[in-house]
CSV table of N, CA and C in Angstrom, one decimal:
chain,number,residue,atom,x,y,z
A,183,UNK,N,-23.6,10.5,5.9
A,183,UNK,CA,-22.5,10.8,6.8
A,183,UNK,C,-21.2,10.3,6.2
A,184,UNK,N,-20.4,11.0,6.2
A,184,UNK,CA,-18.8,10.9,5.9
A,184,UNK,C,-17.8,10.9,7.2
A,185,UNK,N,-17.3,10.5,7.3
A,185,UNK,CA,-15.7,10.2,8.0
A,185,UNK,C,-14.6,10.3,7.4
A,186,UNK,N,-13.6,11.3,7.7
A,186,UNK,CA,-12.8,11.6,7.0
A,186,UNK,C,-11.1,11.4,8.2
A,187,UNK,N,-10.2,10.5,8.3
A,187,UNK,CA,-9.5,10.6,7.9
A,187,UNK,C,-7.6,10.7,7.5
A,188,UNK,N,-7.0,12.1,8.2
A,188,UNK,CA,-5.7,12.2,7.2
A,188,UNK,C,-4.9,11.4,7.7
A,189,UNK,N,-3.8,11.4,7.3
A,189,UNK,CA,-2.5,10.4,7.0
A,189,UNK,C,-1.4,10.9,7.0
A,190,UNK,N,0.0,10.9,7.5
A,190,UNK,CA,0.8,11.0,6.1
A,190,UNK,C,1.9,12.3,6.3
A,191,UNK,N,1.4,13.0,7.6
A,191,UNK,CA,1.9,14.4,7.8
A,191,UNK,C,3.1,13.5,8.9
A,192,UNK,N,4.3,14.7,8.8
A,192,UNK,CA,5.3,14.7,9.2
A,192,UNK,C,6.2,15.7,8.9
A,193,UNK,N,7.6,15.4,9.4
A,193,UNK,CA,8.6,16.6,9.9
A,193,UNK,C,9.7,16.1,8.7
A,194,UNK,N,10.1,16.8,7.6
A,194,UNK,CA,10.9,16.9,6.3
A,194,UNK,C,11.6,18.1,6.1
A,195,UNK,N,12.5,18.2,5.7
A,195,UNK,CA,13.5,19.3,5.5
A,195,UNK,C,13.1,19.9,4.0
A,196,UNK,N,13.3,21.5,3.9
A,196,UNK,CA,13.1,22.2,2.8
A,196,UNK,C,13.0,21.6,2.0
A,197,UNK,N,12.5,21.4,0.7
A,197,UNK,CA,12.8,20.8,-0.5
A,197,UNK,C,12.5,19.5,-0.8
A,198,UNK,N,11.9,18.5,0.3
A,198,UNK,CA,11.9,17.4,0.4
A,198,UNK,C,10.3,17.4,0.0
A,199,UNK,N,9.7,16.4,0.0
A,199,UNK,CA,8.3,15.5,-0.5
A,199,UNK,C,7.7,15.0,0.7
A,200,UNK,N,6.2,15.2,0.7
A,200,UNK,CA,5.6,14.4,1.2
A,200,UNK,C,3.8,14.0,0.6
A,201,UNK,N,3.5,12.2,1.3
A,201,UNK,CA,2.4,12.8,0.3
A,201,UNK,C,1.0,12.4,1.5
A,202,UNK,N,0.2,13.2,1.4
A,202,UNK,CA,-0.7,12.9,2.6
A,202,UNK,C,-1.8,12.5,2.0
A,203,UNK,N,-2.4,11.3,2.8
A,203,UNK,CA,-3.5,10.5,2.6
A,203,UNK,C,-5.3,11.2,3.0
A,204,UNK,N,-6.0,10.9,2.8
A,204,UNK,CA,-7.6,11.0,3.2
A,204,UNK,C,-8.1,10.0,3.0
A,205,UNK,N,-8.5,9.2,4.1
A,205,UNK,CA,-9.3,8.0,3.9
A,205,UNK,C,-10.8,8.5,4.1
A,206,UNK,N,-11.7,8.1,3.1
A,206,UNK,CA,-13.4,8.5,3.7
A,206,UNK,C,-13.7,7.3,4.0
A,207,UNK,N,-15.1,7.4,5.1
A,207,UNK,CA,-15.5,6.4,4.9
A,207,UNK,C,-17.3,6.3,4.5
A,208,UNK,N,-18.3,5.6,4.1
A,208,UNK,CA,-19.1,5.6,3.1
A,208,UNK,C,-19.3,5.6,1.8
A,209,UNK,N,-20.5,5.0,1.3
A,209,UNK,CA,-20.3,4.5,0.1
A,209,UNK,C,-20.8,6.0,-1.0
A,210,UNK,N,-20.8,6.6,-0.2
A,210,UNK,CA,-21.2,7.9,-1.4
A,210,UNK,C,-19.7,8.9,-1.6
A,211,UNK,N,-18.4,8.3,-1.2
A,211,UNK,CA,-17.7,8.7,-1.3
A,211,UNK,C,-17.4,9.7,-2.4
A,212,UNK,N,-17.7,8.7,-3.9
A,212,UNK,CA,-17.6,9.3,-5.2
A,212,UNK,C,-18.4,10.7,-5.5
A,213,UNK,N,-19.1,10.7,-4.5
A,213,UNK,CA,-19.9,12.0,-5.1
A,213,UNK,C,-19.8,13.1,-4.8
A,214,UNK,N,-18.8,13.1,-4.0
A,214,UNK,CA,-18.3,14.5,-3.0
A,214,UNK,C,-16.6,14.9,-3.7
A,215,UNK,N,-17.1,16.3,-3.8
A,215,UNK,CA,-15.9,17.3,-4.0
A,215,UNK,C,-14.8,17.0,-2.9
A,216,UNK,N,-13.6,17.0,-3.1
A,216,UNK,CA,-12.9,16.6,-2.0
A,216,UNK,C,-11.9,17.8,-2.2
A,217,UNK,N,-11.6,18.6,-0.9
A,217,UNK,CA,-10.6,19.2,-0.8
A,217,UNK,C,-9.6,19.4,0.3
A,218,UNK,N,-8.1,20.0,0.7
A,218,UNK,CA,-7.1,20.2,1.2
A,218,UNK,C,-7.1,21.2,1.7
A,219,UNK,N,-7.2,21.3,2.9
A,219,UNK,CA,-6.9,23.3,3.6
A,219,UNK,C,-6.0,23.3,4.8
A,220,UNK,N,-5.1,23.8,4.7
A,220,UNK,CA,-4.4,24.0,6.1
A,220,UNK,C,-4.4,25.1,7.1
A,221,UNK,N,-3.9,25.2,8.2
A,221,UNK,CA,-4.1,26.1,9.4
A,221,UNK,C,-2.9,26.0,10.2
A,222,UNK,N,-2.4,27.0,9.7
A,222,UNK,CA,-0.3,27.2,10.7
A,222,UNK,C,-0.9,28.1,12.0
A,223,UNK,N,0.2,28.1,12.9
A,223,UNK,CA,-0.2,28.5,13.8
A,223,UNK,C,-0.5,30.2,14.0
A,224,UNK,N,-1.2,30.5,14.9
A,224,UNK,CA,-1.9,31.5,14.6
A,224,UNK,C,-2.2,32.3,13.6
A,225,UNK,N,-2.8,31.7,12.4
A,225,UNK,CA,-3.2,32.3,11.0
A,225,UNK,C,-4.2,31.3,11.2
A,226,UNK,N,-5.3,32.3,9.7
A,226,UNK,CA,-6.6,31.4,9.7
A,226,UNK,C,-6.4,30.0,8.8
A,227,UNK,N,-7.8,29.2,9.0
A,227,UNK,CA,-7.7,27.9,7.9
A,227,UNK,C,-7.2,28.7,6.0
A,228,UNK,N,-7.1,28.1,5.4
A,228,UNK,CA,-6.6,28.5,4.4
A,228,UNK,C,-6.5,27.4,3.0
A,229,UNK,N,-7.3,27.6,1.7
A,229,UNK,CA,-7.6,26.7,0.4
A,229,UNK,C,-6.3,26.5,0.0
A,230,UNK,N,-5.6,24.8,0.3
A,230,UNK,CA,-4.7,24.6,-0.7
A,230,UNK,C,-5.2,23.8,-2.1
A,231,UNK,N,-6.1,22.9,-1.9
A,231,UNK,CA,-6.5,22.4,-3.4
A,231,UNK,C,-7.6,21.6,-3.3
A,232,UNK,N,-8.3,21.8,-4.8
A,232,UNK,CA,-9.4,20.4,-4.6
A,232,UNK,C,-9.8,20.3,-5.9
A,233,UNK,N,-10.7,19.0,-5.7
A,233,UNK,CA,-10.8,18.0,-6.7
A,233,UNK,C,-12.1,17.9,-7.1
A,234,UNK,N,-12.4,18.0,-8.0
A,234,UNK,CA,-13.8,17.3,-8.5
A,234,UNK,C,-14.3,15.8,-7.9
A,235,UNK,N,-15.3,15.5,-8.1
A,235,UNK,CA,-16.0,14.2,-7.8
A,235,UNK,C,-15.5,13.4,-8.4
A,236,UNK,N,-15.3,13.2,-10.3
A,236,UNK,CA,-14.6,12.4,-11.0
A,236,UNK,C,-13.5,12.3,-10.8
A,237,UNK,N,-12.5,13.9,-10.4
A,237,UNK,CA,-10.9,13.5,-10.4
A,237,UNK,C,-10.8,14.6,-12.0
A,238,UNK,N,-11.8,15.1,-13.0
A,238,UNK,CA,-11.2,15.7,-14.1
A,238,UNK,C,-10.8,16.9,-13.8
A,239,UNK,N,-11.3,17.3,-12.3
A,239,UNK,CA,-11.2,18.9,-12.4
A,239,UNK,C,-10.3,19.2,-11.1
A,240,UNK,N,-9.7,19.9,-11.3
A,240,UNK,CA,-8.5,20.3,-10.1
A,240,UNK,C,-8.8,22.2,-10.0
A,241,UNK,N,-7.6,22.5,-8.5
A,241,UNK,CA,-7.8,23.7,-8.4
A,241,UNK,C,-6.9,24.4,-7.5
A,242,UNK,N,-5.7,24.9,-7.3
A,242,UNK,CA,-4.7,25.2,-6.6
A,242,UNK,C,-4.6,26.4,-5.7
A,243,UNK,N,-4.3,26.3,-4.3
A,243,UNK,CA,-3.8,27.7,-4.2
A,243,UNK,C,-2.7,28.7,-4.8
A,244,UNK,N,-2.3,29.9,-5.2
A,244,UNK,CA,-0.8,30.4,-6.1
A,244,UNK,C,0.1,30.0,-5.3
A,245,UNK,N,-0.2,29.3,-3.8
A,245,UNK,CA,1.2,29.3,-3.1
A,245,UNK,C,1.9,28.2,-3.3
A,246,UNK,N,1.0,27.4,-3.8
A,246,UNK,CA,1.0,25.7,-4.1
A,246,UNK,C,1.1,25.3,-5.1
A,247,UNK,N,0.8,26.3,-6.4
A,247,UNK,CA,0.6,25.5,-7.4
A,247,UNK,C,2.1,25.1,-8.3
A,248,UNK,N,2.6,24.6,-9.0
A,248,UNK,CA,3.4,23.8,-9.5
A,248,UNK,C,3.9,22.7,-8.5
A,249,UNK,N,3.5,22.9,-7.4
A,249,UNK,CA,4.3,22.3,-6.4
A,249,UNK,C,3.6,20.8,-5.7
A,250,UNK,N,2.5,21.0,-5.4
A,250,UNK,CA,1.5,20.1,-5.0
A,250,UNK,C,0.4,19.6,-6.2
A,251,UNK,N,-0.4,18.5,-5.6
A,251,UNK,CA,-1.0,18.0,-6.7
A,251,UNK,C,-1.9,16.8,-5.9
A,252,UNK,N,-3.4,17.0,-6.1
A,252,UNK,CA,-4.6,16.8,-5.7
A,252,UNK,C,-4.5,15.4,-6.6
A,253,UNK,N,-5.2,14.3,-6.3
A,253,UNK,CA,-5.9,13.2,-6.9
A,253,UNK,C,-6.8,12.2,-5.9
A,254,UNK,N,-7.6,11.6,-6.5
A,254,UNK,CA,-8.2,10.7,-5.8
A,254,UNK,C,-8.6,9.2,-6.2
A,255,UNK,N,-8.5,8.3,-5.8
A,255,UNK,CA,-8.9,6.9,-6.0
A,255,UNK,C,-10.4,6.8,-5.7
A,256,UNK,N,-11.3,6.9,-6.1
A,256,UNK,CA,-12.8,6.5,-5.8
A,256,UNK,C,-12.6,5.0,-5.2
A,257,UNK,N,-11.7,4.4,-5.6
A,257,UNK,CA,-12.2,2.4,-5.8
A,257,UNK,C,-11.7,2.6,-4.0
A,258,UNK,N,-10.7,3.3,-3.7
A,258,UNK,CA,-10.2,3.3,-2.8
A,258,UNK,C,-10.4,4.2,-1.6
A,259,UNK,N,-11.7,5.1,-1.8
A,259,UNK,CA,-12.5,6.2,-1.6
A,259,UNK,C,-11.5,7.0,-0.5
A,260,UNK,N,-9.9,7.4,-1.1
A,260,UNK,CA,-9.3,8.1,-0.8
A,260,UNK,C,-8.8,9.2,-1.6
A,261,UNK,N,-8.1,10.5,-1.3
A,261,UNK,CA,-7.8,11.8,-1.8
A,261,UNK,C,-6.5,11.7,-1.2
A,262,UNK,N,-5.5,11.8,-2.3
A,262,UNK,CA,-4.5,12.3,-1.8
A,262,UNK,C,-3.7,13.5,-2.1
A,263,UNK,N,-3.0,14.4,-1.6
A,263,UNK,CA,-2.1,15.7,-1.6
A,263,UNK,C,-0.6,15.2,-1.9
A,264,UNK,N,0.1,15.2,-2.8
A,264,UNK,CA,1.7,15.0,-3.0
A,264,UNK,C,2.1,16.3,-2.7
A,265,UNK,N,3.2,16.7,-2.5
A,265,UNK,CA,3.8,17.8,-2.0
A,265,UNK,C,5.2,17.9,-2.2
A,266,UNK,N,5.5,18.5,-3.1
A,266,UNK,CA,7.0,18.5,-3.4
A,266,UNK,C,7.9,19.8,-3.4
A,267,UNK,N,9.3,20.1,-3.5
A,267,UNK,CA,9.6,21.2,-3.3
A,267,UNK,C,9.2,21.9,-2.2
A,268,UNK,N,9.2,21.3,-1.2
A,268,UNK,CA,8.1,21.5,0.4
A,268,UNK,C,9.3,23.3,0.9
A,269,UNK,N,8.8,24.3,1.4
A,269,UNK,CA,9.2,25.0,2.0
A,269,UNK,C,8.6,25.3,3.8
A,270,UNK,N,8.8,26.0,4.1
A,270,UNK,CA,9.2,26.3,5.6
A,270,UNK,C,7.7,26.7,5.8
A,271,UNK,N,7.2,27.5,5.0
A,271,UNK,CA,6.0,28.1,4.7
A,271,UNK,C,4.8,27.6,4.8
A,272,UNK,N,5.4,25.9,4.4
A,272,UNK,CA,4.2,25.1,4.2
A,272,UNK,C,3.7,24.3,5.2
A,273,UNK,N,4.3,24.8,6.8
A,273,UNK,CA,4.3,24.1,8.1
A,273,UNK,C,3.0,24.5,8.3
A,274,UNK,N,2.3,23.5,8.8
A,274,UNK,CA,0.5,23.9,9.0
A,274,UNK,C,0.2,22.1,9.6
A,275,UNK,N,-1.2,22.7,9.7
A,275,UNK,CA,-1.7,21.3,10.4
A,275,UNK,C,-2.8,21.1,9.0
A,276,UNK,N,-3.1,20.5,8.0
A,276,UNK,CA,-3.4,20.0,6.9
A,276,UNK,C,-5.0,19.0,7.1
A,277,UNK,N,-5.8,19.7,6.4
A,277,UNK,CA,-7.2,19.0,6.8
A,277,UNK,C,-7.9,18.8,5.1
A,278,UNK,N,-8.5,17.4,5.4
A,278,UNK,CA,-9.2,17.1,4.0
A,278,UNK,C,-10.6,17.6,4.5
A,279,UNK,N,-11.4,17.8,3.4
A,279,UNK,CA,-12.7,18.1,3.7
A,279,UNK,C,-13.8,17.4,2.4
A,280,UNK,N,-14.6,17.2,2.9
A,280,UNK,CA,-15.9,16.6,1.8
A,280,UNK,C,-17.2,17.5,1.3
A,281,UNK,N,-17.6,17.6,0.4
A,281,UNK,CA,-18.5,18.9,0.1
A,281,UNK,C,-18.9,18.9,-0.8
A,282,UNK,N,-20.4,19.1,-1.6
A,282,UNK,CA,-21.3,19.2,-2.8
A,282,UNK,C,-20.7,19.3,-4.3
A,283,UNK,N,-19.5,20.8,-3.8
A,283,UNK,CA,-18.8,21.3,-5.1
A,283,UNK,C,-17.8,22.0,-4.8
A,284,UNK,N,-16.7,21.9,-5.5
A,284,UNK,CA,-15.9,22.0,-5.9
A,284,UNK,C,-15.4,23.3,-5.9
A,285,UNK,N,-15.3,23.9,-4.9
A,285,UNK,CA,-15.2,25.5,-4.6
A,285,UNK,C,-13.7,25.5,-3.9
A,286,UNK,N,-13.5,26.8,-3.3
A,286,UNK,CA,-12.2,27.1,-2.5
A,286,UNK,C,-12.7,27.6,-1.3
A,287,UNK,N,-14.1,28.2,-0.4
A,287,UNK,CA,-14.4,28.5,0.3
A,287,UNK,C,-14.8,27.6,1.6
A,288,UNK,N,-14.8,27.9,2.7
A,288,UNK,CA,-14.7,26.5,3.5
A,288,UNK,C,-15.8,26.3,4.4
A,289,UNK,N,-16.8,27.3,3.6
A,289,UNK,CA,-18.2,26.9,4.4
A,289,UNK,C,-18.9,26.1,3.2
A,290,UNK,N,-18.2,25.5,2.1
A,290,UNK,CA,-19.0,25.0,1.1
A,290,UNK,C,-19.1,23.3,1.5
A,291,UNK,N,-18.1,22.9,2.6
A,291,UNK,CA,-17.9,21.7,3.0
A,291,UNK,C,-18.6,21.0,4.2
A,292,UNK,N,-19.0,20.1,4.1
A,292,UNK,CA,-20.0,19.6,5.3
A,292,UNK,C,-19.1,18.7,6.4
A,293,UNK,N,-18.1,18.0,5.8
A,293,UNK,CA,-17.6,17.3,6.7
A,293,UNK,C,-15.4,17.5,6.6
A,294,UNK,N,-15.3,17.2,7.4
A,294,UNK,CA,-13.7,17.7,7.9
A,294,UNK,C,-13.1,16.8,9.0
A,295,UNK,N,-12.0,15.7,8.3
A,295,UNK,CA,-10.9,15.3,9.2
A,295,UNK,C,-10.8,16.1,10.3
A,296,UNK,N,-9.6,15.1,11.3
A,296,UNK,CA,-9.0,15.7,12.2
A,296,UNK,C,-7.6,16.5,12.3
A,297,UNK,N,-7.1,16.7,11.1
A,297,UNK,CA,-6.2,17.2,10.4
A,297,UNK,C,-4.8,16.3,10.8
A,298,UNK,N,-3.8,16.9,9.9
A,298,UNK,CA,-2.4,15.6,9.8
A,298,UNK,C,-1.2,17.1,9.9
A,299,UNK,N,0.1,16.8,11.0
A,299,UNK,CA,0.5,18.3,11.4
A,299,UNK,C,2.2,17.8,10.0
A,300,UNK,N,2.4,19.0,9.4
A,300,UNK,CA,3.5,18.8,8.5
A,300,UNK,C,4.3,20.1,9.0
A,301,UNK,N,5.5,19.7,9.1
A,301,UNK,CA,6.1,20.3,9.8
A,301,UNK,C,7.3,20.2,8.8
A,302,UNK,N,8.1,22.0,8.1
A,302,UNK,CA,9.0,21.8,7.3
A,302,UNK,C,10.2,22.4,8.2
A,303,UNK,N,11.5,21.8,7.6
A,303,UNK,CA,12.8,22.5,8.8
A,303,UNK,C,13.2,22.8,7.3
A,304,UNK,N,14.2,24.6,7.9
A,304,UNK,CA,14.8,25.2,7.2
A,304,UNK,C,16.1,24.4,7.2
């Protein structure tokens, strides 16, 4: 069993940074794919990024990529999202998730935070 979590969400103007946290908790942390999905309001959940087990393998959504950037601390069995160049677009309520492998689909994950709300102003 995994416990997941987020951190870190808040209200930032266009263009500004933020970086959101995922605390798990158990000791099999390391062995789980860990990924980022958000859910704006009335749209579906939706893959922004994820990570391998080790941290060598990454994976972006096109709407995210140069922009955001997945890592994780095993020692600290946390995953974090940096977010930069933040747009209006990217207002959603933001959920980590834990999962076998390393996919973009969101029935591949077993366990899911309570999500963190980021809120961007034009």
């Amino acid at each position: 069993q995994v416990q997941l979590v987020e951190s870190g969400g808040g209200l930032v103007q266009a263009g500004g940074s933020l970086r959101l946290s995922c605390a798990a908790s158990g000791r099999t942390f390391s062995t789980y794919a860990m990924a980022w999905f958000r859910q704006a309001p009335g749209k579906e959940r939706e893959f922004v990024a994820v990570i391998s087990w080790s941290g060598g393998a990454t994976g972006y959504a096109d709407s995210v990529k140069g922009r955001f950037t997945i890592s994780r601390d095993n020692a600290k069995n946390t995953v974090y999202l940096q977010m930069n160049s933040l747009k209006p677009e990217d207002t959603a309520v933001y959920y980590c998730a834990a999962g076998p492998m390393p996919m973009q689909t969101m029935k591949t994950y077993d366990y899911w935070g309570q999500g963190t709300q980021v809120t961007v102003s034009s």
